[in-house]
Short mmCIF file of C-alpha atoms and ligand atoms in Angstrom, two decimals:
data_model
loop_
_atom_site.label_atom_id
_atom_site.label_comp_id
_atom_site.label_asym_id
_atom_site.label_seq_id
_atom_site.Cartn_x
_atom_site.Cartn_y
_atom_site.Cartn_z
CA MET A 224 19.22 -29.93 17.60
CA ARG A 225 16.38 -29.32 15.21
CA PRO A 226 17.24 -27.17 12.23
CA SER A 227 15.72 -23.74 12.67
CA ASN A 228 12.86 -22.97 10.35
CA PRO A 229 13.77 -20.59 7.58
CA GLU A 230 12.23 -17.12 7.85
CA PRO A 231 8.83 -17.16 6.17
CA ALA A 232 8.98 -15.34 2.86
CA PRO A 233 7.25 -11.97 3.08
CA ALA A 234 3.75 -12.17 1.57
CA ALA A 235 3.93 -10.91 -1.99
CA GLU A 236 2.22 -7.59 -2.54
CA ALA A 237 -0.14 -7.42 -5.47
CA LEU A 238 -0.61 -3.67 -5.07
CA ALA A 239 1.31 -1.35 -2.79
CA LEU A 240 1.07 2.36 -2.11
CA SER A 241 3.73 4.11 -0.07
CA GLY A 242 3.53 7.71 1.05
CA VAL A 243 1.30 8.75 -1.84
CA ASP A 244 0.31 12.41 -2.22
CA VAL A 245 -2.07 13.53 -4.96
CA CYS A 246 -2.67 17.26 -5.47
CA TYR A 247 -5.16 19.38 -7.39
CA GLY A 248 -3.18 22.59 -7.80
CA ARG A 249 -2.12 23.51 -4.26
CA PHE A 250 -4.77 21.31 -2.60
CA ARG A 251 -3.45 17.98 -1.34
CA ALA A 252 -6.45 15.64 -1.80
CA VAL A 253 -4.46 12.51 -0.78
CA ARG A 254 -1.82 12.79 1.94
CA GLY A 255 0.87 10.19 2.60
CA ALA A 256 -1.36 7.21 1.78
CA SER A 257 0.25 3.81 2.42
CA LEU A 258 -1.47 0.49 1.87
CA ALA A 259 -0.51 -2.99 0.64
CA LEU A 260 -2.87 -5.60 -0.81
CA ALA A 261 -1.91 -9.29 -0.79
CA PRO A 262 -2.74 -11.33 -3.91
CA GLY A 263 -6.43 -12.24 -3.95
CA GLU A 264 -7.26 -9.81 -1.16
CA LEU A 265 -10.38 -7.65 -1.22
CA VAL A 266 -9.80 -4.34 0.57
CA ALA A 267 -12.47 -1.68 1.04
CA LEU A 268 -11.45 1.97 1.02
CA LEU A 269 -14.04 3.47 3.37
CA GLY A 270 -14.49 7.19 3.90
CA ARG A 271 -16.88 10.11 3.79
CA SER A 272 -17.64 12.08 0.68
CA GLY A 273 -14.63 14.20 -0.28
CA SER A 274 -12.11 12.17 1.74
CA GLY A 275 -10.02 11.43 -1.35
CA LYS A 276 -11.07 7.84 -2.17
CA THR A 277 -11.79 8.39 -5.86
CA THR A 278 -8.67 10.50 -6.25
CA LEU A 279 -6.53 7.67 -4.87
CA LEU A 280 -8.25 5.15 -7.15
CA ARG A 281 -7.65 7.42 -10.16
CA ALA A 282 -3.95 7.63 -9.29
CA ILE A 283 -3.73 3.82 -9.14
CA ALA A 284 -5.53 3.58 -12.48
CA GLY A 285 -3.14 6.11 -14.04
CA PHE A 286 -5.51 9.06 -14.49
CA GLU A 287 -3.88 11.30 -11.86
CA ARG A 288 -0.17 11.86 -11.23
CA VAL A 289 1.24 11.54 -7.72
CA ALA A 290 3.13 14.48 -6.17
CA ALA A 291 4.99 12.19 -3.73
CA GLY A 292 5.42 8.50 -2.94
CA GLU A 293 5.03 5.55 -5.26
CA ILE A 294 2.54 2.93 -6.42
CA ARG A 295 3.75 -0.61 -7.20
CA LEU A 296 1.94 -3.37 -9.00
CA ALA A 297 3.40 -6.85 -8.35
CA GLY A 298 6.62 -5.17 -7.23
CA GLN A 299 7.00 -2.90 -10.30
CA VAL A 300 6.73 0.86 -9.84
CA ILE A 301 3.88 2.09 -12.04
CA GLU A 302 3.62 5.60 -10.61
CA SER A 303 5.93 8.05 -8.83
CA PRO A 304 6.74 11.72 -9.38
CA ALA A 305 9.50 10.58 -11.75
CA HIS A 306 7.76 7.64 -13.41
CA HIS A 307 4.37 7.09 -15.03
CA VAL A 308 3.14 3.95 -16.75
CA PRO A 309 0.19 4.97 -18.95
CA ALA A 310 -3.25 3.79 -17.80
CA HIS A 311 -3.75 1.34 -20.69
CA ARG A 312 -0.48 -0.46 -19.89
CA ARG A 313 -1.12 -0.99 -16.17
CA SER A 314 -3.23 -4.15 -16.19
CA VAL A 315 -5.66 -2.46 -13.81
CA GLY A 316 -9.40 -3.08 -14.30
CA LEU A 317 -12.06 -0.55 -13.36
CA VAL A 318 -15.72 -0.83 -12.37
CA PHE A 319 -17.73 2.32 -11.78
CA GLN A 320 -21.14 3.07 -10.31
CA GLU A 321 -22.60 3.78 -13.74
CA TYR A 322 -22.33 0.50 -15.59
CA ALA A 323 -21.06 2.07 -18.84
CA LEU A 324 -21.89 -0.94 -21.00
CA PHE A 325 -21.85 -0.52 -24.77
CA PRO A 326 -25.60 -0.25 -25.56
CA ASN A 327 -25.19 -1.55 -29.12
CA LEU A 328 -23.28 -4.69 -28.11
CA THR A 329 -24.77 -7.84 -26.60
CA VAL A 330 -23.81 -9.04 -23.15
CA ALA A 331 -21.30 -11.47 -24.70
CA GLY A 332 -20.03 -8.69 -26.96
CA ASN A 333 -19.53 -6.41 -23.98
CA ILE A 334 -17.70 -9.01 -21.92
CA GLY A 335 -15.54 -10.17 -24.80
CA TYR A 336 -14.82 -6.66 -26.09
CA GLY A 337 -11.15 -6.54 -25.12
CA LEU A 338 -10.41 -10.23 -25.75
CA LYS A 339 -8.63 -11.93 -28.64
CA ARG A 340 -10.67 -14.33 -30.79
CA GLU A 341 -9.08 -17.43 -29.23
CA GLU A 342 -10.02 -16.24 -25.74
CA ARG A 343 -13.73 -16.07 -26.42
CA GLY A 344 -14.33 -19.23 -24.35
CA ARG A 345 -13.67 -17.04 -21.35
CA VAL A 346 -16.94 -15.17 -21.96
CA GLU A 347 -18.97 -18.34 -21.39
CA GLU A 348 -16.85 -19.25 -18.38
CA LEU A 349 -17.47 -15.84 -16.78
CA LEU A 350 -21.21 -15.90 -17.57
CA ARG A 351 -21.46 -19.32 -15.90
CA MET A 352 -19.58 -18.13 -12.85
CA ALA A 353 -21.92 -15.14 -12.45
CA HIS A 354 -25.02 -17.34 -12.99
CA LEU A 355 -25.86 -15.37 -16.13
CA GLU A 356 -25.73 -18.30 -18.59
CA GLY A 357 -28.19 -17.79 -21.39
CA LEU A 358 -28.06 -14.00 -21.21
CA GLY A 359 -25.09 -13.63 -23.59
CA GLY A 360 -27.31 -12.67 -26.54
CA ARG A 361 -29.27 -9.94 -24.73
CA TYR A 362 -28.60 -6.22 -24.98
CA PRO A 363 -27.87 -4.09 -21.89
CA HIS A 364 -31.33 -2.44 -21.90
CA GLN A 365 -32.88 -5.93 -21.59
CA LEU A 366 -31.13 -6.50 -18.23
CA SER A 367 -31.97 -5.44 -14.67
CA GLY A 368 -29.68 -2.98 -12.89
CA GLY A 369 -28.15 -5.79 -10.85
CA GLN A 370 -27.50 -7.87 -13.97
CA GLN A 371 -25.95 -4.88 -15.74
CA GLN A 372 -23.59 -4.31 -12.83
CA ARG A 373 -22.51 -7.95 -12.88
CA VAL A 374 -21.92 -7.78 -16.65
CA ALA A 375 -19.81 -4.63 -16.13
CA LEU A 376 -17.81 -6.56 -13.53
CA LEU A 377 -17.32 -9.51 -15.90
CA ARG A 378 -16.18 -7.18 -18.67
CA SER A 379 -13.51 -5.77 -16.36
CA LEU A 380 -12.45 -9.25 -15.24
CA ALA A 381 -12.32 -10.74 -18.76
CA PRO A 382 -8.79 -9.61 -19.69
CA ARG A 383 -7.50 -10.86 -16.30
CA PRO A 384 -6.17 -7.58 -14.88
CA ARG A 385 -3.67 -7.85 -12.03
CA VAL A 386 -5.88 -5.65 -9.84
CA LEU A 387 -9.49 -4.54 -10.05
CA LEU A 388 -10.61 -1.14 -8.76
CA LEU A 389 -14.30 -0.70 -7.97
CA ASP A 390 -15.70 2.79 -7.28
CA GLU A 391 -19.05 2.72 -5.43
CA PRO A 392 -20.29 -0.12 -7.67
CA PHE A 393 -23.50 -0.69 -5.70
CA SER A 394 -24.73 2.86 -5.15
CA ASN A 395 -27.12 2.85 -8.12
CA LEU A 396 -28.94 -0.22 -6.81
CA ASP A 397 -31.94 -0.13 -4.50
CA ALA A 398 -31.53 -1.46 -0.97
CA GLY A 399 -32.86 -5.01 -1.51
CA LEU A 400 -30.93 -5.66 -4.70
CA ARG A 401 -27.82 -3.99 -3.35
CA VAL A 402 -27.13 -6.65 -0.72
CA GLN A 403 -27.66 -9.46 -3.23
CA VAL A 404 -25.44 -7.92 -5.93
CA ARG A 405 -22.81 -7.01 -3.34
CA ASP A 406 -22.57 -10.61 -2.15
CA GLU A 407 -22.53 -11.93 -5.72
CA VAL A 408 -19.78 -9.51 -6.72
CA ALA A 409 -17.70 -10.58 -3.72
CA ALA A 410 -18.24 -14.26 -4.61
CA ILE A 411 -17.16 -13.64 -8.23
CA LEU A 412 -14.02 -11.76 -7.13
CA ARG A 413 -13.09 -14.61 -4.78
CA ALA A 414 -13.77 -17.29 -7.40
CA GLU A 415 -11.41 -15.43 -9.75
CA GLY A 416 -8.82 -14.94 -6.98
CA MET A 417 -8.85 -11.28 -7.95
CA THR A 418 -7.01 -8.65 -5.92
CA ALA A 419 -9.49 -5.80 -5.56
CA LEU A 420 -9.77 -2.36 -3.99
CA LEU A 421 -13.37 -1.25 -3.50
CA VAL A 422 -14.26 2.36 -2.77
CA THR A 423 -17.35 2.85 -0.64
CA HIS A 424 -18.84 5.27 1.88
CA ASP A 425 -21.12 2.49 3.19
CA ARG A 426 -19.65 0.75 6.22
CA ALA A 427 -22.10 -2.16 6.01
CA ASP A 428 -20.86 -2.93 2.46
CA ALA A 429 -17.25 -2.70 3.61
CA MET A 430 -17.88 -4.85 6.70
CA ALA A 431 -19.81 -7.50 4.79
CA ILE A 432 -17.40 -8.27 1.96
CA ALA A 433 -13.90 -6.91 2.64
CA ASP A 434 -10.98 -8.90 4.04
CA ARG A 435 -9.66 -5.61 5.40
CA ILE A 436 -10.92 -2.05 5.53
CA ALA A 437 -8.71 1.00 4.93
CA VAL A 438 -10.33 4.03 6.56
CA MET A 439 -9.73 7.28 4.71
CA ASP A 440 -10.31 10.58 6.48
CA ALA A 441 -9.45 14.01 5.04
CA GLY A 442 -7.02 12.55 2.48
CA THR A 443 -5.21 10.26 4.94
CA ILE A 444 -5.53 6.51 5.50
CA ILE A 445 -5.97 6.56 9.28
CA GLU A 446 -6.39 2.83 9.94
CA VAL A 447 -6.23 -0.48 8.10
CA ALA A 448 -7.91 -3.36 9.92
CA THR A 449 -10.13 -6.40 9.51
CA PRO A 450 -13.86 -5.60 9.76
CA ARG A 451 -13.99 -7.31 13.18
CA ALA A 452 -11.03 -5.36 14.53
CA LEU A 453 -12.45 -2.07 13.26
CA TYR A 454 -15.75 -2.83 14.98
CA PHE A 455 -14.59 -4.40 18.25
CA GLU A 456 -11.20 -2.79 18.77
CA PRO A 457 -10.35 0.18 16.55
CA ALA A 458 -6.80 1.42 17.14
CA ALA A 459 -7.49 5.10 16.41
CA ARG A 460 -10.25 7.07 18.09
CA THR A 461 -10.96 8.85 14.80
CA ALA A 462 -11.51 5.46 13.11
CA ALA A 463 -14.04 4.25 15.73
CA GLY A 464 -16.99 5.89 13.99
CA TYR A 465 -16.21 4.08 10.73
CA GLY A 466 -16.68 0.69 12.36
CA GLY A 467 -20.11 1.50 13.76
CA ASP A 468 -22.02 4.05 15.85
CA ALA A 469 -19.55 5.48 18.34
CA GLN A 470 -20.04 7.16 21.71
CA PHE A 471 -17.48 7.77 24.45
CA LEU A 472 -17.84 7.56 28.20
CA PRO A 473 -15.19 9.11 30.50
CA GLY A 474 -13.36 6.56 32.65
CA GLU A 475 -10.22 5.88 34.66
CA GLY A 476 -8.24 2.87 33.50
CA HIS A 477 -6.27 0.66 35.88
CA GLY A 478 -4.94 -2.19 33.78
CA PRO A 479 -7.55 -4.63 32.44
CA PHE A 480 -10.42 -2.71 34.09
CA ALA A 481 -11.71 0.86 34.22
CA ALA A 482 -14.02 2.74 36.55
CA CYS A 483 -16.80 4.70 34.83
CA ALA A 484 -20.48 5.65 35.22
CA LEU A 485 -21.37 2.01 34.47
CA GLY A 486 -19.24 0.87 37.42
CA GLU A 487 -16.16 -1.31 37.05
CA VAL A 488 -15.88 -2.60 33.46
CA ARG A 489 -13.45 -5.00 31.79
CA LEU A 490 -11.60 -3.33 28.90
CA ALA A 491 -10.93 -4.58 25.38
CA ARG A 492 -7.24 -3.79 26.01
CA PRO A 493 -5.42 -2.71 29.15
CA PHE A 494 -5.16 1.02 29.88
CA ARG A 495 -3.92 3.18 32.74
CA GLY A 496 -5.08 6.71 33.50
CA PRO A 497 -7.89 9.00 32.34
CA CYS A 498 -9.57 7.63 29.23
CA ASP A 499 -12.61 7.85 26.99
CA LEU A 500 -14.32 4.49 26.57
CA LEU A 501 -15.84 3.53 23.24
CA ILE A 502 -19.20 1.85 23.93
CA ARG A 503 -21.34 1.22 20.86
CA PRO A 504 -25.09 1.60 21.60
CA GLU A 505 -25.76 -2.08 20.84
CA TRP A 506 -23.03 -3.21 23.26
CA LEU A 507 -25.20 -2.15 26.21
CA ARG A 508 -27.62 -4.72 27.62
CA ILE A 509 -30.25 -4.82 30.32
CA ARG A 510 -28.51 -6.90 33.00
CA GLU A 511 -29.33 -7.76 36.58
CA GLY A 512 -26.73 -6.10 38.79
CA GLY A 513 -25.90 -3.53 36.10
CA ALA A 514 -25.68 0.23 36.64
CA PRO A 515 -29.03 1.98 37.25
CA ALA A 516 -30.01 3.96 34.14
CA ARG A 517 -33.05 6.19 33.72
CA VAL A 518 -34.74 5.89 30.33
CA ALA A 519 -35.06 9.49 29.10
CA ALA A 520 -36.52 8.60 25.71
CA ALA A 521 -37.34 5.49 23.67
CA ARG A 522 -37.68 5.36 19.89
CA PHE A 523 -39.31 2.21 18.51
CA GLU A 524 -37.87 1.21 15.10
CA GLY A 525 -39.37 -2.24 14.66
CA ALA A 526 -36.68 -4.83 15.29
CA VAL A 527 -34.82 -2.53 17.67
CA THR A 528 -35.69 0.28 20.06
CA ARG A 529 -33.26 3.14 20.58
CA LEU A 530 -33.06 4.33 24.16
CA ASP A 531 -31.57 7.55 25.51
CA LEU A 532 -30.28 6.74 28.96
CA GLU A 533 -29.06 8.84 31.86
CA VAL A 534 -26.41 7.01 33.82
CA GLY A 535 -24.76 8.85 36.72
CA GLY A 536 -25.51 12.21 35.12
CA ILE A 537 -24.17 11.11 31.71
CA ARG A 538 -26.24 10.54 28.57
CA LEU A 539 -25.72 7.23 26.78
CA ALA A 540 -27.48 5.77 23.75
CA MET A 541 -28.49 2.12 23.80
CA THR A 542 -29.94 -0.02 21.04
CA ALA A 543 -31.98 -2.94 22.35
CA PRO A 544 -34.07 -5.67 20.73
CA SER A 545 -37.65 -4.38 20.88
CA SER A 546 -38.63 -7.44 22.94
CA GLU A 547 -36.65 -5.94 25.85
CA LEU A 548 -39.28 -3.39 26.74
CA ALA A 549 -38.29 -0.21 28.56
CA ALA A 550 -40.48 2.87 28.72
CA PRO A 551 -39.45 6.50 29.26
CA GLY A 552 -39.24 7.31 32.95
CA GLU A 553 -38.36 3.72 33.95
CA THR A 554 -35.05 2.84 35.58
CA ILE A 555 -33.28 -0.19 34.17
CA ALA A 556 -29.98 -1.90 35.04
CA VAL A 557 -27.43 -1.85 32.19
CA ALA A 558 -23.97 -3.26 31.57
CA PRO A 559 -21.73 -3.58 28.51
CA ALA A 560 -21.89 -7.03 26.89
CA VAL A 561 -18.80 -6.24 24.79
CA PRO A 562 -15.67 -4.85 26.50
CA PRO A 563 -15.38 -1.07 25.96
CA VAL A 564 -12.29 0.20 24.11
CA PRO A 565 -10.16 2.80 25.94
CA PHE A 566 -8.61 5.82 24.23
CA PRO A 567 -6.46 8.50 25.88
CA ARG A 568 -8.73 11.26 27.26
CA GLU A 569 -9.18 14.12 24.81
CA GLY A 570 -9.32 17.81 25.70
N1 LIG B 218 -10.56 17.61 -10.48
C1 LIG B 218 -10.52 18.16 -9.25
N2 LIG B 218 -10.03 19.41 -9.08
C2 LIG B 218 -9.95 19.96 -7.84
N3 LIG B 218 -10.35 19.35 -6.71
C3 LIG B 218 -10.85 18.12 -6.82
C4 LIG B 218 -10.96 17.45 -8.09
N4 LIG B 218 -11.49 16.22 -7.89
C5 LIG B 218 -11.70 16.12 -6.56
N5 LIG B 218 -11.32 17.24 -5.91
C6 LIG B 218 -11.36 17.49 -4.46
O1 LIG B 218 -10.53 16.52 -3.83
C7 LIG B 218 -11.12 16.03 -2.63
C8 LIG B 218 -11.27 14.52 -2.71
O2 LIG B 218 -12.23 14.20 -3.72
P1 LIG B 218 -12.60 12.70 -4.09
O3 LIG B 218 -13.55 12.72 -5.23
O4 LIG B 218 -11.35 11.92 -4.25
O5 LIG B 218 -13.33 12.23 -2.75
P2 LIG B 218 -14.20 10.92 -2.49
O6 LIG B 218 -13.80 10.44 -1.14
O7 LIG B 218 -14.06 9.98 -3.62
O8 LIG B 218 -15.65 11.52 -2.44
P3 LIG B 218 -17.05 10.87 -2.96
O9 LIG B 218 -17.35 9.74 -2.01
O10 LIG B 218 -18.01 12.02 -2.81
O11 LIG B 218 -16.82 10.45 -4.37
C9 LIG B 218 -12.43 16.78 -2.47
O12 LIG B 218 -12.22 17.86 -1.61
C10 LIG B 218 -12.74 17.26 -3.88
O13 LIG B 218 -13.50 18.44 -3.85
#
């Protein structure tokens, strides 16, 4: 008989929140938030304005007290109603949307600010990693916005915090630069093996760089999933809209298939009974043999055209490559190219 394999050790948690409440007076801005980050993991906290993302980040950093639950860093409780490790003793780094560099210090001075003299070699190492070699002697006002944000990131990384918290770090950057800086920041975090929690309201940012996305809605973390799972197969109906544009089509599930206005469709997961099917507009394709759909309106947007369709008396939005021409008044045949996701019928 082969010896049985020992149980795999549970993955160590770099940062863990369990049942965290944060209140402003009688208002509970964060409600029962639970989340665990593995070492080196980059998790995006995605939610609308006012959903409690910054409040949760401030509690992790030590600037807000929790009313319930606890926060652990590498297994040690740093925050609970009964216990509070002061912010400066938490080994938590912070990066904000405003770069907050010291204007009278050089780039190297900014990055090395919190370091001991013998650690100064780390400044050069970080500058090299961020492809900013040669800029150490410049002052912040002599840098572009993207460079300033990378310097702010390096300054936070320099003392090797256990966890880095980033609050909307790209929102001051214009669209073109934003994607570039976002990808560079992700590459730097990965090169450092840094565990990081990134607050954003931009789902494209979250999708592009996070290992997992925690969706925050009205103070509650409603789903934690990989970007692909959140897009293709969200578990919660309320989380579907955070993974992409969401619309729902009534259907009747019978196992791996459902009947709906598009005919018989294969489902992303089996379902029985009345359901609402998540079909993102870009999942619909013009397909021979598909359901007849009348084009009620077409909006050309360059690369894509957005179509309003009427299918069996139901309105559906479809996003198609502009090469697939369809004009208002035409009837086209459509079918989902990605299996719709069933949710229990609402209302
Ligand atoms: N100091 C405060 N006192 C009272 N209420 C506050 C305070 N700070 C935030 N709030 C409230 O708590 C809720 C959560 O705010 P928070 O700033 O955490 O949201 P957010 O998701 O980070 O939003 P945004 O994306 O706009 O920054 C909001 O309703 C906000 O009005």
